[in-house]
XYZ file of C-alpha atoms in Angstrom:
674
model
C 185.779 200.163 163.216
C 183.245 197.645 162.343
C 180.606 196.405 164.521
C 178.399 193.330 164.818
C 175.071 193.006 166.793
C 175.322 189.581 168.229
C 171.855 187.729 169.840
C 172.037 184.711 171.922
C 169.093 182.693 172.229
C 169.232 179.932 176.261
C 167.458 176.966 176.454
C 164.334 176.866 178.653
C 165.034 173.468 179.656
C 165.468 172.750 183.629
C 169.160 174.368 184.278
C 169.700 175.659 180.717
C 171.337 178.961 181.811
C 174.522 179.746 183.281
C 176.477 182.236 185.506
C 179.901 181.281 184.222
C 182.383 183.648 182.026
C 181.250 183.530 178.545
C 183.367 184.631 175.423
C 182.757 184.568 172.182
C 184.783 184.686 168.630
C 184.236 185.297 165.536
C 186.377 184.220 162.697
C 186.256 184.861 159.128
C 187.528 184.722 155.997
C 190.576 187.422 156.394
C 190.917 187.236 159.901
C 190.139 186.413 163.333
C 188.901 188.838 166.208
C 189.935 189.476 169.487
C 188.054 187.418 172.000
C 185.257 188.790 173.746
C 183.940 188.666 177.104
C 179.759 188.414 177.063
C 178.851 187.846 180.106
C 180.216 187.067 183.665
C 179.012 185.750 186.981
C 176.049 188.199 188.611
C 175.224 189.764 185.130
C 171.763 187.822 185.523
C 172.159 187.095 181.136
C 171.485 183.544 179.920
C 169.331 182.653 182.130
C 166.766 180.384 181.359
C 164.211 180.801 178.436
C 166.349 184.288 178.328
C 167.159 185.959 174.764
C 170.210 188.596 174.916
C 171.807 190.377 172.447
C 175.162 192.245 172.618
C 177.276 194.979 170.309
C 180.636 193.362 169.419
C 183.134 195.909 167.666
C 186.354 194.347 166.270
C 189.623 196.389 165.168
C 189.100 194.959 161.166
C 186.999 193.696 158.518
C 186.201 190.063 158.690
C 185.088 189.359 155.399
C 182.351 186.372 155.791
C 181.772 184.671 159.230
C 183.004 181.231 158.668
C 182.354 179.842 162.528
C 181.686 181.168 166.029
C 183.428 179.664 169.305
C 181.648 180.072 172.019
C 183.964 179.399 175.087
C 182.231 178.719 179.272
C 184.711 179.273 181.597
C 183.733 178.021 185.359
C 183.337 180.733 187.895
C 182.455 178.649 191.258
C 180.572 175.569 190.511
C 179.811 173.141 187.935
C 177.129 175.366 185.598
C 175.722 173.644 182.537
C 174.535 175.492 179.547
C 172.088 174.824 177.048
C 172.480 177.183 174.001
C 169.551 177.254 171.261
C 171.056 179.605 168.786
C 173.415 182.821 168.086
C 172.456 185.000 165.042
C 175.174 187.973 164.038
C 174.114 191.204 162.268
C 177.193 192.010 159.961
C 178.002 195.870 159.450
C 176.213 195.756 155.984
C 172.533 194.043 157.899
C 173.456 190.812 156.926
C 171.851 188.132 159.075
C 173.318 185.215 160.035
C 172.196 182.403 161.867
C 174.295 179.961 163.761
C 172.136 176.759 165.385
C 173.395 174.769 168.486
C 171.146 173.117 170.171
C 173.286 171.728 172.378
C 174.531 171.862 175.994
C 177.705 173.521 177.086
C 179.662 171.814 179.826
C 182.721 171.943 182.470
C 184.956 174.595 180.836
C 183.963 173.311 177.159
C 184.269 175.406 174.023
C 181.589 175.240 170.943
C 182.243 176.140 167.164
C 179.281 176.747 165.329
C 179.027 176.924 161.674
C 175.964 178.818 160.098
C 172.845 177.024 159.450
C 172.871 176.697 155.967
C 173.063 173.185 155.070
C 176.314 171.724 153.345
C 177.342 168.553 151.751
C 180.999 167.581 151.973
C 181.242 168.855 148.652
C 180.317 172.163 149.589
C 183.345 173.070 151.702
C 185.740 174.581 149.686
C 188.269 176.451 152.582
C 190.330 174.567 154.476
C 188.734 175.887 157.725
C 185.588 174.857 157.227
C 186.910 171.205 155.940
C 188.781 171.235 159.349
C 186.045 171.954 161.423
C 183.664 169.074 159.654
C 186.584 166.527 160.445
C 187.031 167.445 164.028
C 183.364 167.547 164.723
C 183.182 163.646 163.722
C 186.236 162.849 165.387
C 184.955 164.151 168.486
C 181.976 162.557 168.186
C 183.230 159.202 167.157
C 184.947 159.066 170.607
C 181.567 160.167 172.565
C 179.805 157.862 170.429
C 180.829 154.289 170.537
C 179.191 151.298 170.167
C 179.130 147.889 172.340
C 177.655 144.876 172.456
C 174.682 144.044 174.551
C 174.325 140.440 174.234
C 175.631 138.470 171.917
C 173.377 138.538 167.996
C 172.282 141.742 169.002
C 172.091 145.224 167.523
C 175.057 147.047 168.504
C 174.352 149.798 171.500
C 175.940 152.656 172.892
C 178.966 152.152 175.205
C 177.367 153.256 178.485
C 176.513 151.814 181.411
C 174.038 154.148 182.748
C 172.455 157.345 181.653
C 174.316 159.301 183.493
C 177.700 158.097 181.447
C 175.753 159.166 177.780
C 177.126 162.341 176.468
C 175.190 165.318 177.942
C 173.442 166.543 174.558
C 171.792 163.490 174.742
C 170.374 162.891 178.234
C 167.115 163.903 179.160
C 166.575 167.177 180.652
C 165.137 165.882 184.081
C 166.416 161.899 184.291
C 163.338 161.594 187.155
C 161.107 161.847 184.407
C 162.099 158.287 182.590
C 163.040 156.698 185.852
C 161.422 153.678 185.862
C 161.086 152.882 189.042
C 159.698 156.151 190.062
C 157.370 155.891 186.819
C 155.756 152.602 188.202
C 155.445 154.213 191.574
C 153.612 156.810 190.108
C 151.335 154.578 188.306
C 150.073 152.592 191.272
C 148.927 155.651 192.448
C 146.956 157.216 189.471
C 145.681 153.327 189.047
C 144.480 153.757 192.612
C 145.963 150.315 193.326
C 147.346 149.143 196.795
C 150.873 149.985 196.680
C 151.614 146.485 198.758
C 149.487 144.550 196.052
C 152.668 143.940 194.357
C 153.474 141.463 196.896
C 151.092 138.859 196.635
C 151.389 135.857 194.967
C 148.008 134.524 195.756
C 145.631 133.685 192.529
C 142.192 136.097 191.925
C 139.104 134.300 192.998
C 137.754 134.949 189.396
C 136.962 137.188 186.532
C 135.030 139.773 188.698
C 138.380 140.441 190.856
C 140.089 141.663 187.581
C 137.006 143.698 187.358
C 137.662 145.254 190.778
C 141.024 146.523 190.269
C 140.115 147.371 186.698
C 136.763 149.383 187.516
C 138.659 152.793 188.878
C 141.312 152.821 185.796
C 139.536 152.031 182.628
C 138.787 154.024 179.704
C 136.732 153.690 176.855
C 138.873 150.939 174.490
C 140.006 148.780 177.648
C 136.567 149.197 178.992
C 135.180 147.996 175.771
C 137.929 144.988 175.857
C 137.140 143.825 179.596
C 133.110 143.751 178.311
C 133.846 141.742 174.860
C 137.384 139.849 175.451
C 135.973 136.818 175.207
C 134.055 137.376 171.742
C 135.871 135.414 169.000
C 135.265 139.280 166.775
C 137.192 140.947 169.471
C 140.189 138.434 169.549
C 140.462 138.682 165.610
C 140.253 142.544 165.518
C 143.107 142.642 167.410
C 145.224 140.872 165.028
C 144.407 144.431 162.314
C 144.244 147.256 165.406
C 145.282 146.011 168.644
C 148.913 146.987 169.645
C 150.488 144.258 167.558
C 149.014 144.378 164.483
C 151.997 142.986 162.911
C 151.586 139.327 162.441
C 148.373 138.389 160.649
C 149.406 136.974 157.193
C 147.479 135.887 154.783
C 147.434 132.113 154.363
C 148.730 130.291 151.545
C 149.012 127.340 152.708
C 148.220 125.361 155.648
C 151.216 124.125 156.979
C 151.644 120.362 157.685
C 152.597 120.950 161.288
C 149.031 122.349 161.588
C 146.378 119.235 160.493
C 143.442 121.070 160.133
C 140.778 119.001 158.026
C 137.595 120.308 156.883
C 135.696 118.481 159.196
C 137.227 120.305 162.307
C 136.390 124.071 160.430
C 133.003 123.473 158.403
C 130.995 125.002 160.775
C 133.052 127.789 160.920
C 133.166 128.287 157.367
C 130.410 130.374 155.833
C 130.798 130.590 151.812
C 129.571 126.635 151.319
C 133.704 125.894 150.331
C 135.827 123.608 151.516
C 138.907 124.914 153.490
C 141.091 124.423 150.158
C 139.210 126.778 148.078
C 138.977 129.258 151.277
C 142.459 128.928 151.137
C 142.645 129.935 147.503
C 140.495 132.596 147.606
C 142.099 133.950 149.978
C 139.882 134.364 153.081
C 142.090 132.115 155.472
C 144.629 133.841 157.390
C 147.102 132.625 159.979
C 149.276 133.884 162.988
C 152.137 131.602 164.146
C 154.037 132.131 167.556
C 156.992 129.789 166.194
C 159.530 132.125 167.525
C 158.619 131.091 171.033
C 158.881 127.363 170.754
C 162.065 127.057 172.998
C 162.213 129.704 174.761
C 162.980 129.159 178.467
C 160.477 130.427 180.968
C 160.859 132.391 183.538
C 162.616 130.936 186.970
C 163.290 133.751 188.738
C 161.087 133.256 191.292
C 161.125 129.496 192.695
C 157.568 129.850 194.505
C 156.209 130.352 190.575
C 156.302 128.233 188.031
C 155.963 130.208 184.643
C 155.070 128.852 181.172
C 155.453 129.941 177.705
C 153.689 128.025 174.484
C 154.511 128.703 170.807
C 150.848 128.352 169.413
C 149.531 128.801 165.839
C 146.343 130.306 165.054
C 143.917 129.915 162.216
C 141.384 132.946 161.478
C 138.722 133.022 158.910
C 137.313 136.553 156.516
C 133.636 135.898 157.484
C 130.782 136.965 155.340
C 130.977 140.272 156.958
C 134.888 140.761 156.269
C 135.878 140.112 160.053
C 138.519 138.300 160.641
C 137.655 135.492 163.688
C 139.609 132.393 164.770
C 138.653 128.901 163.416
C 141.453 126.891 165.133
C 144.105 126.904 167.492
C 146.992 124.557 168.201
C 149.281 125.542 171.260
C 152.544 123.779 170.131
C 154.488 123.392 167.266
C 154.655 119.531 166.671
C 151.360 118.178 165.998
C 150.537 115.162 168.146
C 147.354 113.532 170.851
C 148.854 115.810 173.618
C 148.721 118.925 171.397
C 145.066 118.780 170.148
C 143.742 121.211 167.909
C 141.156 123.703 169.956
C 137.829 125.085 167.950
C 135.197 127.129 168.367
C 132.745 124.111 168.519
C 134.725 122.791 171.414
C 133.383 123.528 175.105
C 133.007 126.853 176.282
C 136.698 126.751 178.487
C 138.607 125.027 176.389
C 138.389 127.454 173.632
C 138.542 130.037 175.901
C 141.924 129.273 177.196
C 143.376 128.537 173.867
C 142.423 132.337 172.793
C 144.174 133.237 176.584
C 147.029 131.289 175.250
C 147.207 132.873 172.481
C 146.661 136.670 173.572
C 149.654 135.663 176.057
C 151.727 134.860 173.171
C 150.959 137.395 171.429
C 151.944 139.536 174.117
C 155.721 138.243 174.401
C 155.952 138.745 170.757
C 154.813 142.578 171.089
C 156.456 143.555 173.173
C 160.107 141.673 172.655
C 160.222 141.624 169.180
C 157.513 144.202 167.560
C 158.323 146.770 170.248
C 161.938 146.185 171.932
C 164.034 145.123 168.936
C 162.261 146.570 165.730
C 161.473 149.905 166.999
C 163.688 150.810 170.110
C 167.047 149.377 169.363
C 166.741 149.653 165.651
C 166.056 153.310 166.428
C 169.443 153.629 168.751
C 171.193 151.625 165.623
C 169.923 154.769 163.619
C 170.542 157.328 166.295
C 174.521 156.197 166.746
C 175.231 155.853 163.209
C 173.838 159.560 162.533
C 175.690 161.274 165.913
C 179.106 159.013 164.392
C 179.111 159.879 160.764
C 176.867 163.239 160.307
C 177.945 166.521 161.190
C 175.846 168.872 162.529
C 175.794 171.222 159.059
C 174.846 167.805 156.829
C 170.924 168.351 155.720
C 170.382 164.734 156.399
C 171.626 165.354 160.408
C 169.274 168.509 160.365
C 166.510 166.554 158.867
C 166.764 163.530 160.782
C 167.960 164.777 164.705
C 164.593 165.196 165.623
C 163.240 162.291 165.128
C 166.295 160.720 167.266
C 165.492 162.611 170.134
C 166.261 160.742 173.592
C 166.090 157.315 171.905
C 169.388 156.493 173.091
C 168.752 157.776 176.834
C 165.504 155.643 176.668
C 167.375 152.593 175.720
C 169.978 153.267 177.646
C 167.706 153.463 180.880
C 165.732 150.332 180.445
C 168.920 148.611 180.011
C 169.920 150.219 183.171
C 166.657 149.637 185.579
C 163.535 147.436 182.708
C 165.401 144.912 180.984
C 168.563 144.165 182.958
C 168.834 141.320 184.866
C 166.585 141.082 187.932
C 165.039 144.259 186.104
C 161.551 145.548 186.376
C 160.890 143.279 183.396
C 161.464 139.957 185.132
C 159.130 141.003 187.595
C 155.821 139.730 185.969
C 157.015 138.328 182.332
C 157.191 134.664 181.805
C 159.796 135.843 179.048
C 162.100 137.356 181.582
C 165.091 136.116 183.372
C 166.719 135.346 179.486
C 163.680 134.625 177.494
C 163.716 138.034 175.986
C 167.085 137.993 175.279
C 166.594 134.614 173.412
C 163.996 136.017 171.405
C 165.608 139.151 169.927
C 168.403 136.613 169.088
C 166.017 134.389 167.310
C 164.097 136.946 165.984
C 167.287 139.146 164.366
C 167.026 136.470 161.018
C 164.058 138.123 160.385
C 164.642 141.925 160.790
C 165.378 142.733 157.231
C 165.579 146.102 155.450
C 162.714 145.417 153.797
C 160.682 144.343 156.667
C 160.642 148.034 157.419
C 159.304 149.431 154.482
C 155.877 149.343 155.247
C 154.243 149.083 152.335
C 156.388 146.219 151.417
C 156.214 144.411 154.567
C 151.878 144.852 154.112
C 152.116 143.505 150.575
C 154.594 140.323 151.669
C 151.790 139.628 154.190
C 149.297 139.629 151.475
C 147.374 142.180 153.704
C 147.329 145.092 150.934
C 143.530 144.809 149.415
C 141.341 147.434 150.967
C 138.555 145.602 149.534
C 139.093 141.846 150.806
C 140.254 143.453 154.619
C 138.396 146.547 155.371
C 138.637 146.857 158.612
C 142.555 147.133 158.630
C 143.157 150.210 160.348
C 147.226 150.269 160.964
C 147.597 149.453 157.220
C 145.196 152.389 155.956
C 146.783 154.889 157.892
C 150.291 153.822 158.224
C 150.281 153.848 154.052
C 149.245 157.439 154.808
C 151.585 158.151 156.942
C 154.165 156.530 154.927
C 153.870 158.343 152.121
C 153.603 161.545 153.724
C 157.271 161.312 155.428
C 158.390 159.773 151.907
C 157.461 163.127 150.111
C 158.586 164.816 152.676
C 162.182 163.241 152.561
C 162.207 163.538 148.724
C 161.344 167.350 148.440
C 164.651 167.690 151.324
C 166.635 165.399 149.053
C 165.975 167.625 145.787
C 166.944 170.862 147.479
C 170.813 169.481 148.447
C 171.277 166.558 146.207
C 170.829 167.804 142.329
C 171.471 164.214 140.849
C 172.204 160.524 141.627
C 176.049 161.608 141.317
C 176.009 163.603 144.437
C 174.536 161.227 145.997
C 177.413 158.747 145.350
C 179.813 161.298 146.421
C 178.411 162.057 149.393
C 180.979 160.087 152.079
C 179.149 161.594 155.216
C 175.923 159.740 153.763
C 178.033 156.662 152.711
C 179.598 156.401 155.974
C 176.345 156.411 157.762
C 174.086 153.683 155.629
C 177.920 151.674 156.287
C 177.801 152.137 160.047
C 173.844 151.133 159.965
C 174.790 148.000 158.045
C 178.332 146.842 159.365
C 176.848 147.245 163.049
C 173.165 147.601 163.023
C 172.993 144.418 161.332
C 176.229 142.995 162.256
C 177.399 143.042 158.636
C 174.777 139.988 158.088
C 174.036 140.055 154.283
C 170.903 138.667 154.229
C 168.984 141.509 156.038
C 169.040 143.544 153.021
C 170.270 146.761 154.096
C 172.098 148.607 151.546
C 175.998 148.871 152.242
C 175.634 151.871 149.919
C 173.201 154.256 148.494
C 173.198 154.882 145.061
C 170.388 157.372 144.105
C 168.208 159.742 145.133
C 165.031 157.386 144.930
C 166.656 155.125 147.254
C 167.825 157.833 149.814
C 164.348 158.668 149.956
C 163.034 155.550 150.811
C 166.120 154.906 153.217
C 165.065 158.091 154.921
C 161.370 157.496 155.106
C 162.532 153.678 156.683
C 164.263 155.602 159.923
C 162.120 158.573 160.196
C 158.651 156.356 160.063
C 160.343 153.626 162.387
C 161.370 155.945 164.943
C 157.456 157.697 165.032
C 155.105 156.305 163.096
C 155.900 152.380 163.718
C 156.708 152.888 167.268
C 153.580 154.955 168.222
C 151.386 152.166 166.545
C 152.672 149.572 168.926
C 153.822 151.730 172.228
C 150.481 153.912 172.938
C 147.593 151.370 172.861
C 149.484 148.985 175.816
C 146.846 150.131 178.309
C 143.890 150.054 175.516
C 144.879 146.628 175.021
C 146.822 144.816 177.943
C 145.522 146.394 181.016
C 142.552 143.888 181.049
C 144.581 141.337 182.547
C 143.078 138.287 180.752
C 143.218 139.721 177.089
C 146.990 140.140 177.440
C 148.351 138.002 180.082
C 151.979 138.597 180.973
C 152.614 134.734 182.563
C 150.579 132.018 182.810
C 150.794 129.593 185.992
C 149.740 126.411 184.451
C 150.849 124.290 181.917
C 149.127 124.182 178.541
C 146.507 121.852 178.148
C 147.068 118.610 176.892
C 143.083 117.429 176.118
C 140.089 118.647 175.663
C 137.159 118.830 177.683
C 139.143 118.989 181.150
C 138.835 122.881 181.340
C 137.315 124.775 184.262
C 136.591 128.747 185.016
C 138.885 128.022 188.364
C 141.519 126.247 186.041
C 141.680 129.223 183.902
C 141.911 131.828 186.987
C 144.341 129.514 188.007
C 146.610 129.920 185.561
C 146.143 133.776 184.911
C 148.557 136.247 186.999
C 148.794 136.224 190.350
C 147.590 139.331 192.158
C 151.423 140.700 192.562
C 152.426 140.093 188.780
C 148.823 141.797 187.727
C 149.791 145.075 189.868
C 153.470 144.967 188.267
C 151.884 144.201 184.527
C 149.467 147.118 185.258
C 151.673 149.455 186.415
C 153.911 148.337 183.378
C 151.367 149.273 180.464
C 150.476 152.514 182.051
C 154.046 153.942 182.332
C 154.802 152.941 178.964
C 151.380 154.160 176.938
C 152.356 158.007 178.327
C 153.262 160.542 176.729
C 156.581 162.737 177.246
C 156.056 165.822 179.500
C 156.030 168.872 176.258
C 156.349 165.775 173.937
C 156.717 166.771 169.901
C 154.655 165.046 167.424
C 155.295 164.456 163.871
C 156.142 167.517 161.994
C 156.971 169.561 165.053
C 160.744 171.067 164.757
C 160.938 174.124 167.136
C 164.705 173.335 166.966
C 165.750 175.082 163.789
C 168.371 173.542 162.554
C 167.062 174.233 158.965
C 167.367 178.260 158.094
C 166.729 177.912 154.276
C 163.318 179.132 152.878
C 162.743 175.615 150.592
C 163.139 173.322 153.510
C 160.757 175.877 155.461
C 158.713 175.369 152.561
C 159.022 171.682 152.419
C 158.375 171.368 156.322
C 154.964 173.531 155.968
C 153.894 171.252 152.919
C 154.609 168.177 155.366
C 152.819 169.744 158.140
C 149.450 170.388 155.563
C 149.446 166.852 154.593
C 149.793 165.596 158.300
C 146.985 167.797 159.283
C 144.663 166.233 156.289
C 145.638 162.900 157.674
C 144.560 163.920 160.872
C 141.223 164.869 159.711
C 140.303 162.182 157.421
C 141.376 159.703 160.859
C 139.545 161.976 163.132
C 136.300 161.794 160.670
C 136.503 157.842 160.198
C 136.493 157.335 163.986
C 132.998 159.364 164.468
C 130.919 157.324 166.558
C 133.097 154.108 166.371
C 133.134 152.038 169.420
C 136.635 151.411 168.416
C 138.600 154.530 167.081
C 141.604 153.612 165.812
C 143.700 156.662 166.199
C 147.306 155.265 167.056
C 148.467 156.465 163.828
C 146.835 159.753 163.834
C 149.988 162.443 163.012
C 148.847 164.528 166.168
C 149.539 161.261 168.733
C 152.680 160.357 166.614
C 155.957 161.537 169.025
C 158.913 162.531 166.560
C 161.079 159.590 168.092
C 161.381 157.057 170.382
C 161.035 158.528 173.531
C 159.096 156.622 175.997
C-alpha cells in the first residue's frame, strides 16, 4: 500500500500548540484517502514551535495530491492551534509543500492547496476551482466593509479587536493595548504617573527641560537645543516626521499679501521676491485644511485653539530652507498680520510655534492616520476578500498587511474614538480629527500615493536645487527597489498584458479598493481595472510602499521631533496673536500645553515610535507563502538591493548631527502595525 510521510510545523506564537484531536485527509486526482488521526490529547505533538512527522499509509494510489484537509476536534476546552505548513513526501519521493500560516480555532477544518501560486486560469480541475471559490466566499463573510464615519474610506466591520477573524489578530493583545502602552511609556520616561492630572501651566521653557532631560535621544536633544533657529524650523519640512507638505511656490497666493519690503532683508541674491519665485527659490506650506475645523471642547476647564497658517520659505545661498513670512490665518487683514524674521524675537517665535502645532495636527490626522493607516486597511480588506491564498498577489502582499486591520481596530476602540486617548491632549480631538479626514479625502488620489510622481508634482524633485531632502532621496531608492521586485514577480506569473486583463480575481481586488476604499470617486484617480503588467507593477508598488516605507517615514520619527513639546505642541491654550509687538515669554508658555496634556503627549509619541516585538522589516519574509525557486531568487535580489540602500544611507549619516534613517530598509517594518 502507498505510504506518505507528512511533516507538520506548528508556530511559535503564544498558545500556538494544541492538545486536541487532529485528523488529516489527503485528496488526490484519483480519489480520497481515509481519514487519519495524527494527534490526540497528551501525545505532546504540535507543541509550540514543534515540527512533527508521521507516516500515512493509504489503500490505493491517490494520483497527484490536490488538497490536504486538517481537522481539529476539541477534547476538553477551547484550544487554538497555529499551523505554519505541512510537507508531504509522496511514495515516489517527491516533496510537496502546503503553506498555511493560519490559526485553526474551535472544531474547524482547514483545506490547503500546495504552495505553487496559481492564477484563476491555471486551475483546470473542478475540485480546485470549487476550493478557490469557497475560500473567497468564506472570507467575504468574515471580512465585511463598514463605514466608521461618513466620507471616510470604509474599514473592517468589527467593534473591537476580539471580534476580528483570528488570523489577523495580534498574537498577544496586551502588546497593542494603548492604555497599557501609555502607562508603560510613563514608566520608561520617568514621568510622574499622576502628572497627567495636572492642568497648571509650566513656569518657563526650563520646566519642559526638567522632564525632558531624562528621556532625550540624539535627535530630540538636538531639537531641544536648536528648535528656535530658523534653520531647524525649515529643515523639518524636509526631513522631520511630516516631510510631505512643502512645495515649490510658483506664485504668491493673493491670500498671503507679502511685499518685497517685508522680506527684502531675508533674500540673499539681490533679486526681487517675484524674481526669486521665478528662479524656484521660494517654497510654501499652506495649512488651509485646518480652516474651520472645530477645536477640542471635551474639557470645559481648558479652552483650546487651532489656526490655519500659511508659511513662506526661502532657499538661501547655502541651499538651506528657512522661513521668511508667516500668516496665522487664511484671510488677510489688520487682525491677521504677516510675521517676519525681522519682527520682535517672541513675535516671530510664537508664529513659528503656531506653524509647528498646525503641522503636528496635519501630520497625525492626515499624513499618518488617513494616508497610511486607513489606506492600508483598505488594501488589506480588499486583499482578504478578493485574492485566495493560492493567488501569487496574495502571497506577495500578505506580509505587508500583517496586523494592520488589528492596529486600526484597536485605535478605533481606544485611541481615536469618542473620549479616547486622542482627546486627552490634542486640539483636534473631540471630533476635529474627523472633520480633517473628511476634508482631506478630496486630496487622497492615486497619483499622490505614487511617491516619485507626488514629489515631482510638488516641484521638489531636483537634487541639485534641494540637496538636503533625504526623505525624497531615500524614498526614491526604496520605491525603485520595491517596484523592481514587483516587476520580477509579475513577469513570473503574467506572461502578457492579456493575462493581466483576464485575471478576474485581480480585477475584483482593484474594484474593491476603488468602490469601497475611494468610495467610487472618479476624481481619486484610482483605477477601476488594470490592463497591463506595467500598470500592475506600479499599483503593487503603491500598496507595498504605502504600507511599509511611507508609514515608517511618518511614524517612527515622532518621538525624535515631537517629544520636545514647544517644537510640536499638540494643543494651544491661547488664541493666535492678532497684532505684533505684544508677545512675551510668559504669554508663549501660557499658550503651550499644560503639564497634564504635555505628559499625555509625551507618552503617546513615545509609544507610537516603538517597533513591535519581533518586528519584520522590509524584505524579511519568514512565512514561506511562495515555494517556487524563481520567486525566491527575486526575493534574494530584492534583499540585496535593500542592503545596498542601507549601506548608502549608513555612509551618508556618518558624523551627521541630524542623521536621517527613517527610510533605511533595516528600519522599515513590512506593514502598518503600530
